[in-house]
Coordinates of C-alpha atoms in Angstrom, one line a residue:
Chain A
M6 CA -17.6 -38.7 86.6
I7 CA -14.5 -37.3 84.0
R8 CA -13.2 -33.5 84.8
I9 CA -12.1 -32.6 81.4
L10 CA -10.2 -29.8 79.9
G11 CA -10.5 -28.2 76.3
I12 CA -7.8 -25.6 75.4
D13 CA -8.4 -23.9 72.0
P14 CA -4.6 -22.2 71.8
G15 CA -3.1 -19.0 70.6
S16 CA -0.6 -16.8 70.5
Q17 CA -2.5 -13.7 71.5
R18 CA -5.6 -15.4 73.1
T19 CA -5.9 -18.7 74.6
G20 CA -8.9 -20.0 75.6
I21 CA -9.3 -22.4 78.4
G22 CA -12.6 -24.5 79.3
I23 CA -13.5 -26.9 81.8
V24 CA -16.8 -29.4 81.6
D25 CA -18.2 -32.2 83.8
V26 CA -19.3 -35.5 81.4
D27 CA -21.1 -37.9 83.2
A28 CA -21.8 -41.9 83.1
A29 CA -25.2 -40.2 81.5
G30 CA -23.0 -38.2 78.7
K31 CA -24.3 -35.9 80.6
L32 CA -22.5 -32.4 80.8
S33 CA -21.6 -29.4 82.8
H34 CA -19.9 -26.1 82.7
V35 CA -16.8 -25.7 86.0
F36 CA -14.8 -22.7 84.2
H37 CA -13.7 -21.2 81.2
V38 CA -11.2 -18.4 80.8
A39 CA -9.3 -15.8 77.6
L40 CA -6.3 -16.2 78.9
A41 CA -4.9 -12.7 76.8
V42 CA -1.2 -13.2 76.7
A43 CA -0.6 -10.0 73.6
G44 CA 0.5 -7.9 75.9
E45 CA 3.9 -8.5 77.7
D46 CA 6.8 -7.5 77.1
S47 CA 8.7 -10.1 75.1
F48 CA 7.3 -13.9 73.6
P49 CA 9.1 -15.4 75.2
Q50 CA 6.7 -14.7 78.8
R51 CA 3.7 -14.5 76.5
L52 CA 4.4 -17.9 75.8
K53 CA 5.8 -18.0 80.3
R54 CA 1.8 -16.9 80.9
I55 CA 0.2 -19.8 78.1
F56 CA 2.1 -22.3 80.4
E57 CA 1.9 -21.2 83.9
G58 CA -2.0 -20.3 83.0
V59 CA -3.0 -23.6 81.6
D60 CA -0.6 -24.6 84.8
D61 CA -2.6 -22.9 87.4
V62 CA -6.3 -23.6 85.8
I63 CA -5.3 -27.5 86.3
A64 CA -4.4 -27.1 89.8
A65 CA -7.0 -25.2 90.5
H66 CA -10.0 -27.3 88.9
R67 CA -8.2 -30.8 88.2
P68 CA -8.8 -32.8 84.6
V69 CA -8.7 -35.4 83.7
E70 CA -8.4 -35.4 79.8
C71 CA -7.6 -32.6 78.0
G72 CA -8.8 -31.3 74.6
I73 CA -7.8 -29.6 72.0
E74 CA -7.9 -28.4 68.4
R75 CA -6.3 -30.5 65.2
V76 CA -4.1 -27.8 63.0
F77 CA -4.1 -28.7 59.5
M78 CA -3.2 -26.2 58.1
A79 CA -2.5 -22.6 58.7
R80 CA -2.4 -19.0 57.5
N81 CA 1.1 -19.1 56.6
A82 CA 5.4 -20.5 58.0
D83 CA 5.0 -16.9 60.2
S84 CA 1.7 -17.6 61.6
A85 CA 2.5 -21.0 61.5
L86 CA 5.2 -20.3 63.7
K87 CA 3.6 -18.2 66.4
L88 CA 0.6 -20.3 66.0
G89 CA 2.7 -23.4 67.5
Q90 CA 4.6 -21.7 70.5
A91 CA 1.7 -21.5 72.0
R92 CA 0.5 -24.6 70.9
G93 CA 3.6 -26.1 72.4
A94 CA 3.8 -24.0 75.7
A95 CA 0.0 -24.8 76.8
I96 CA 0.4 -28.6 75.7
C97 CA 3.4 -28.7 77.8
A98 CA 1.4 -27.8 81.0
V99 CA -1.2 -30.1 79.7
V100 CA 1.3 -33.1 79.8
H101 CA 3.5 -32.7 82.6
R102 CA 1.1 -32.8 84.8
G103 CA 0.8 -36.0 83.2
I104 CA -2.6 -35.7 81.6
A105 CA -3.3 -37.7 78.7
V106 CA -4.0 -35.0 74.9
H107 CA -6.4 -36.0 73.1
E108 CA -6.4 -33.7 69.2
Y109 CA -10.1 -33.1 67.7
A110 CA -10.1 -31.9 63.8
A111 CA -12.5 -28.5 63.6
T112 CA -15.0 -29.8 61.4
E113 CA -15.8 -32.3 64.6
V114 CA -15.4 -29.8 67.3
K115 CA -18.4 -28.4 65.0
K116 CA -20.0 -31.4 64.9
A117 CA -20.0 -32.5 67.6
V118 CA -21.1 -28.7 69.0
V119 CA -23.9 -27.1 66.5
G120 CA -24.2 -30.7 64.9
G121 CA -22.4 -29.4 61.2
G122 CA -18.7 -29.7 60.8
R123 CA -19.5 -26.0 58.5
S124 CA -21.3 -24.1 61.2
D125 CA -19.2 -20.9 62.0
K126 CA -17.9 -19.7 65.3
S127 CA -20.5 -17.4 66.4
Q128 CA -22.5 -20.8 66.1
V129 CA -20.3 -22.5 68.2
Q130 CA -20.2 -19.3 70.8
H131 CA -24.6 -19.5 70.9
M132 CA -24.7 -23.6 70.7
I133 CA -21.9 -23.8 74.0
G134 CA -24.0 -21.3 76.1
I135 CA -27.1 -23.7 75.5
L136 CA -25.5 -26.5 75.9
L137 CA -23.8 -25.7 79.1
G138 CA -26.3 -23.2 80.3
L139 CA -24.9 -20.3 80.3
K140 CA -26.4 -16.6 80.7
G141 CA -25.0 -14.4 79.1
P142 CA -22.0 -14.3 76.3
I143 CA -19.3 -16.7 76.5
Q144 CA -15.7 -14.6 74.3
A145 CA -15.3 -16.5 71.2
D146 CA -11.8 -18.5 72.5
A147 CA -13.4 -18.8 75.4
A148 CA -16.2 -20.5 73.9
D149 CA -13.5 -22.7 71.6
A150 CA -11.9 -24.2 74.4
L151 CA -15.2 -25.4 76.0
A152 CA -16.1 -27.2 72.1
I153 CA -13.0 -29.1 72.1
A154 CA -14.0 -30.2 76.3
V155 CA -17.4 -30.8 75.1
A156 CA -16.6 -32.5 71.8
H157 CA -14.4 -34.8 73.7
A158 CA -17.2 -35.1 76.1
H159 CA -19.4 -36.7 73.3
T160 CA -16.2 -38.6 71.4
R161 CA -15.3 -40.7 74.7
S162 CA -18.9 -40.8 75.5
S163 CA -19.9 -42.9 72.6
L164 CA -16.1 -45.2 73.2
E165 CA -17.1 -46.4 76.5
R166 CA -20.8 -47.5 75.3
V167 CA -19.6 -50.0 73.0
G168 CA -16.8 -51.3 75.3
I169 CA -14.1 -49.5 73.9
A170 CA -12.4 -47.4 76.4
R171 CA -9.2 -44.4 75.6
T172 CA -5.9 -45.2 76.9
A173 CA -5.7 -43.1 79.8
W174 CA -2.6 -42.2 81.6
R175 CA -3.4 -41.8 85.3
R176 CA -2.7 -38.0 86.5
R177 CA 0.1 -37.5 88.6
W178 CA -1.5 -36.2 91.6
Chain B
M7 CA 31.8 -16.3 85.7
I8 CA 28.4 -16.5 84.0
R9 CA 26.4 -20.0 82.6
I10 CA 24.7 -19.4 79.7
L11 CA 22.6 -22.4 78.4
G12 CA 22.0 -22.8 74.5
I13 CA 18.7 -24.4 72.4
D14 CA 18.4 -24.9 69.6
P15 CA 15.1 -26.3 69.3
G16 CA 13.5 -29.1 66.9
S17 CA 10.5 -31.6 66.8
Q18 CA 13.6 -34.4 65.5
R19 CA 15.7 -33.3 67.7
T20 CA 16.5 -30.9 70.3
G21 CA 20.3 -29.7 71.0
I22 CA 20.8 -28.5 74.1
G23 CA 25.0 -27.2 75.3
I24 CA 26.0 -25.6 77.7
V25 CA 29.2 -22.7 78.2
D26 CA 30.7 -21.4 81.1
V27 CA 31.7 -17.9 80.0
D28 CA 33.8 -15.3 82.8
A29 CA 34.9 -11.9 83.3
A30 CA 37.5 -11.8 80.8
G31 CA 35.3 -13.8 78.1
K32 CA 37.0 -16.8 78.4
L33 CA 35.0 -19.8 77.7
S34 CA 34.3 -23.5 79.2
H35 CA 32.6 -25.8 77.8
V36 CA 30.1 -27.4 80.4
F37 CA 27.7 -29.6 78.5
H38 CA 25.6 -31.0 75.4
V39 CA 23.8 -33.1 74.3
A40 CA 21.3 -34.1 71.1
L41 CA 18.0 -35.3 72.7
A42 CA 16.3 -37.4 70.1
V43 CA 12.4 -37.0 70.7
A44 CA 11.7 -38.7 67.1
G45 CA 10.6 -42.1 68.4
E46 CA 8.4 -40.9 71.0
D47 CA 4.3 -42.0 70.6
S48 CA 2.5 -38.4 69.7
F49 CA 3.9 -34.9 68.9
P50 CA 2.2 -33.9 72.9
Q51 CA 4.6 -36.6 74.3
R52 CA 7.7 -35.6 72.1
L53 CA 7.3 -31.8 73.7
K54 CA 7.6 -33.7 77.1
R55 CA 10.3 -34.8 76.5
I56 CA 11.6 -31.5 75.6
F57 CA 10.5 -29.3 78.7
E58 CA 11.9 -31.6 80.8
G59 CA 14.4 -32.7 78.7
V60 CA 16.2 -28.7 78.8
D61 CA 14.5 -29.1 82.6
D62 CA 16.5 -31.1 84.0
V63 CA 19.5 -30.3 81.5
I64 CA 18.8 -26.8 83.8
A65 CA 18.3 -29.1 87.3
A66 CA 21.7 -30.7 87.3
H67 CA 23.9 -27.2 85.5
R68 CA 21.8 -24.4 86.6
P69 CA 22.9 -21.6 84.4
V70 CA 22.1 -18.4 84.9
E71 CA 21.3 -17.2 81.6
C72 CA 20.1 -18.8 77.7
G73 CA 20.4 -18.1 74.2
I74 CA 18.2 -19.6 71.5
E75 CA 18.3 -19.1 67.9
R76 CA 16.0 -16.6 65.8
V77 CA 13.8 -18.4 63.4
F78 CA 12.5 -16.1 60.4
M79 CA 11.1 -17.7 58.3
A80 CA 10.2 -21.8 58.0
R81 CA 10.0 -23.8 55.3
N82 CA 6.6 -23.6 55.1
A83 CA 3.5 -23.3 57.3
D84 CA 3.9 -28.2 58.7
S85 CA 7.2 -27.6 59.5
A86 CA 6.7 -24.0 61.2
L87 CA 4.2 -25.0 63.5
K88 CA 6.4 -28.4 64.1
L89 CA 8.8 -26.2 64.6
G90 CA 7.2 -24.1 66.7
Q91 CA 5.9 -26.7 69.3
A92 CA 8.6 -28.0 70.0
R93 CA 10.4 -24.1 70.0
G94 CA 7.4 -23.8 72.3
A95 CA 7.8 -26.0 74.8
A96 CA 11.9 -25.7 75.0
I97 CA 11.8 -22.3 76.0
C98 CA 8.8 -23.0 77.8
A99 CA 11.3 -25.0 80.3
V100 CA 13.5 -22.1 80.8
V101 CA 11.8 -19.8 81.1
H102 CA 9.3 -21.4 84.2
R103 CA 12.7 -22.3 85.7
G104 CA 12.9 -17.6 86.3
I105 CA 15.8 -17.5 83.6
A106 CA 16.3 -14.3 80.6
V107 CA 15.5 -15.7 76.7
H108 CA 18.4 -13.7 74.8
E109 CA 17.6 -14.6 70.5
Y110 CA 20.2 -14.6 67.9
A111 CA 19.8 -14.4 64.2
A112 CA 21.8 -17.8 62.6
T113 CA 24.0 -14.7 60.9
E114 CA 25.0 -13.6 64.5
V115 CA 25.9 -17.0 65.7
K116 CA 27.9 -17.8 63.2
K117 CA 29.1 -14.8 62.7
A118 CA 30.3 -15.5 67.0
V119 CA 31.8 -18.5 66.1
V120 CA 32.8 -19.3 62.6
G121 CA 33.8 -15.1 61.5
G122 CA 31.7 -14.8 58.8
G123 CA 26.9 -14.8 58.7
R124 CA 27.9 -17.3 55.8
S125 CA 29.6 -19.9 56.7
D126 CA 27.6 -23.6 56.3
K127 CA 26.7 -25.9 59.5
S128 CA 30.2 -28.1 59.1
Q129 CA 32.1 -25.4 59.5
V130 CA 30.4 -24.0 62.9
Q131 CA 30.5 -28.4 63.7
H132 CA 34.2 -27.6 63.4
M133 CA 34.7 -24.7 65.0
I134 CA 32.9 -25.0 68.5
G135 CA 34.9 -27.9 68.9
I136 CA 38.8 -25.5 68.4
L137 CA 36.7 -22.7 70.4
L138 CA 36.0 -25.0 73.7
G139 CA 38.8 -27.8 73.7
L140 CA 36.8 -30.8 72.3
K141 CA 37.9 -33.6 71.3
G142 CA 36.3 -35.6 68.6
P143 CA 33.2 -35.3 65.9
I144 CA 30.0 -33.2 68.5
Q145 CA 26.6 -34.3 66.1
A146 CA 25.3 -31.0 65.2
D147 CA 22.9 -30.0 67.4
A148 CA 24.8 -30.2 69.8
A149 CA 27.2 -28.0 67.9
D150 CA 24.5 -25.4 67.1
A151 CA 23.2 -25.3 71.3
L152 CA 26.4 -24.4 72.0
A153 CA 27.2 -21.9 69.1
I154 CA 23.7 -20.2 70.4
A155 CA 25.7 -20.0 73.8
V156 CA 28.7 -18.7 72.3
A157 CA 27.6 -16.6 70.6
H158 CA 25.3 -15.2 73.1
A159 CA 28.2 -14.7 75.3
H160 CA 30.4 -12.7 72.9
T161 CA 27.4 -10.4 73.0
R162 CA 26.8 -10.1 76.6
S163 CA 31.2 -9.5 77.3
S164 CA 30.9 -7.2 74.6
L165 CA 27.8 -5.2 76.8
E166 CA 28.8 -5.3 79.7
R167 CA 33.4 -4.0 78.0
V168 CA 30.8 -1.4 77.4
G169 CA 29.6 -0.9 80.2
I170 CA 26.3 -1.6 79.5
A171 CA 24.4 -4.2 80.8
R172 CA 21.9 -6.9 79.7
T173 CA 19.0 -6.9 82.0
A174 CA 18.7 -10.4 83.1
W175 CA 15.7 -11.9 85.4
R176 CA 17.7 -13.2 89.2
R177 CA 17.0 -17.2 88.5
R178 CA 14.1 -18.4 90.9
W179 CA 16.7 -21.6 92.8

């Protein structure tokens, strides 16, 4: 069984999700949270909250691999700079723990969860609930984080079936 | 005496500089380096190098305050995203150590070092060498990092003279 961390970073809210995938590709939900950081005094303090929030989740649940959404193009330079800093903070917390980060395009994530690359956010939220047997609605950013973890779980299972193991550095624990 | 860290983050090279400033505002050079990260395998690995590079410098020299350049507008969304992630990694290393981060506009930094807000990069390099009594040329990003530290040293000295102490959280050492 492999424990996977999914992250959907943002400068307002960062979604963090954890799923387990067994040798047969069966998924189980472990944890999810949407870390709200917009209320912090300063932007550096937001980054601290993201870094330490991701680090706390890793310490508590000890995932061994991580998936994160690849950003192709942000809306504009200003939002790209904010998103970039949030993403940098989240990735640092992961790589500092010696966990490999795998990047997935939004279309790959949607395909893994809903089956189509053009589905909207609410479909992802809905399908993640069904796939992981969760009761009640899940916050959108947390659902996206779980979806990224599921996308990585699918990808690594397919690769293992055809005998191509993704190189993953071992954890530092 | 206050030890100040200056950082000029970038996804190719991150400049890190440290200066001491005494009660009379006198500056002394402590350390500078330009951390080249472009050769890393993946972007997450670059961020790891930046985070750990800044963290190593903090561990070795123990600065108590930090200055970083404020980014108003990046060239385009793609470069903003890269710069943002590098900046996020550097800031995380600082705030994770409990050090306050102060942001300065490029014009404020140039004014503190050269006396004018419109001076070019080579003037900053030259003047930093003279101000800190350094022999030989300094790499441009390292010079920028020292310039930001000097800008913060000047600002905090002026503020102290008029009796306004900047709130700085104490280090965690």
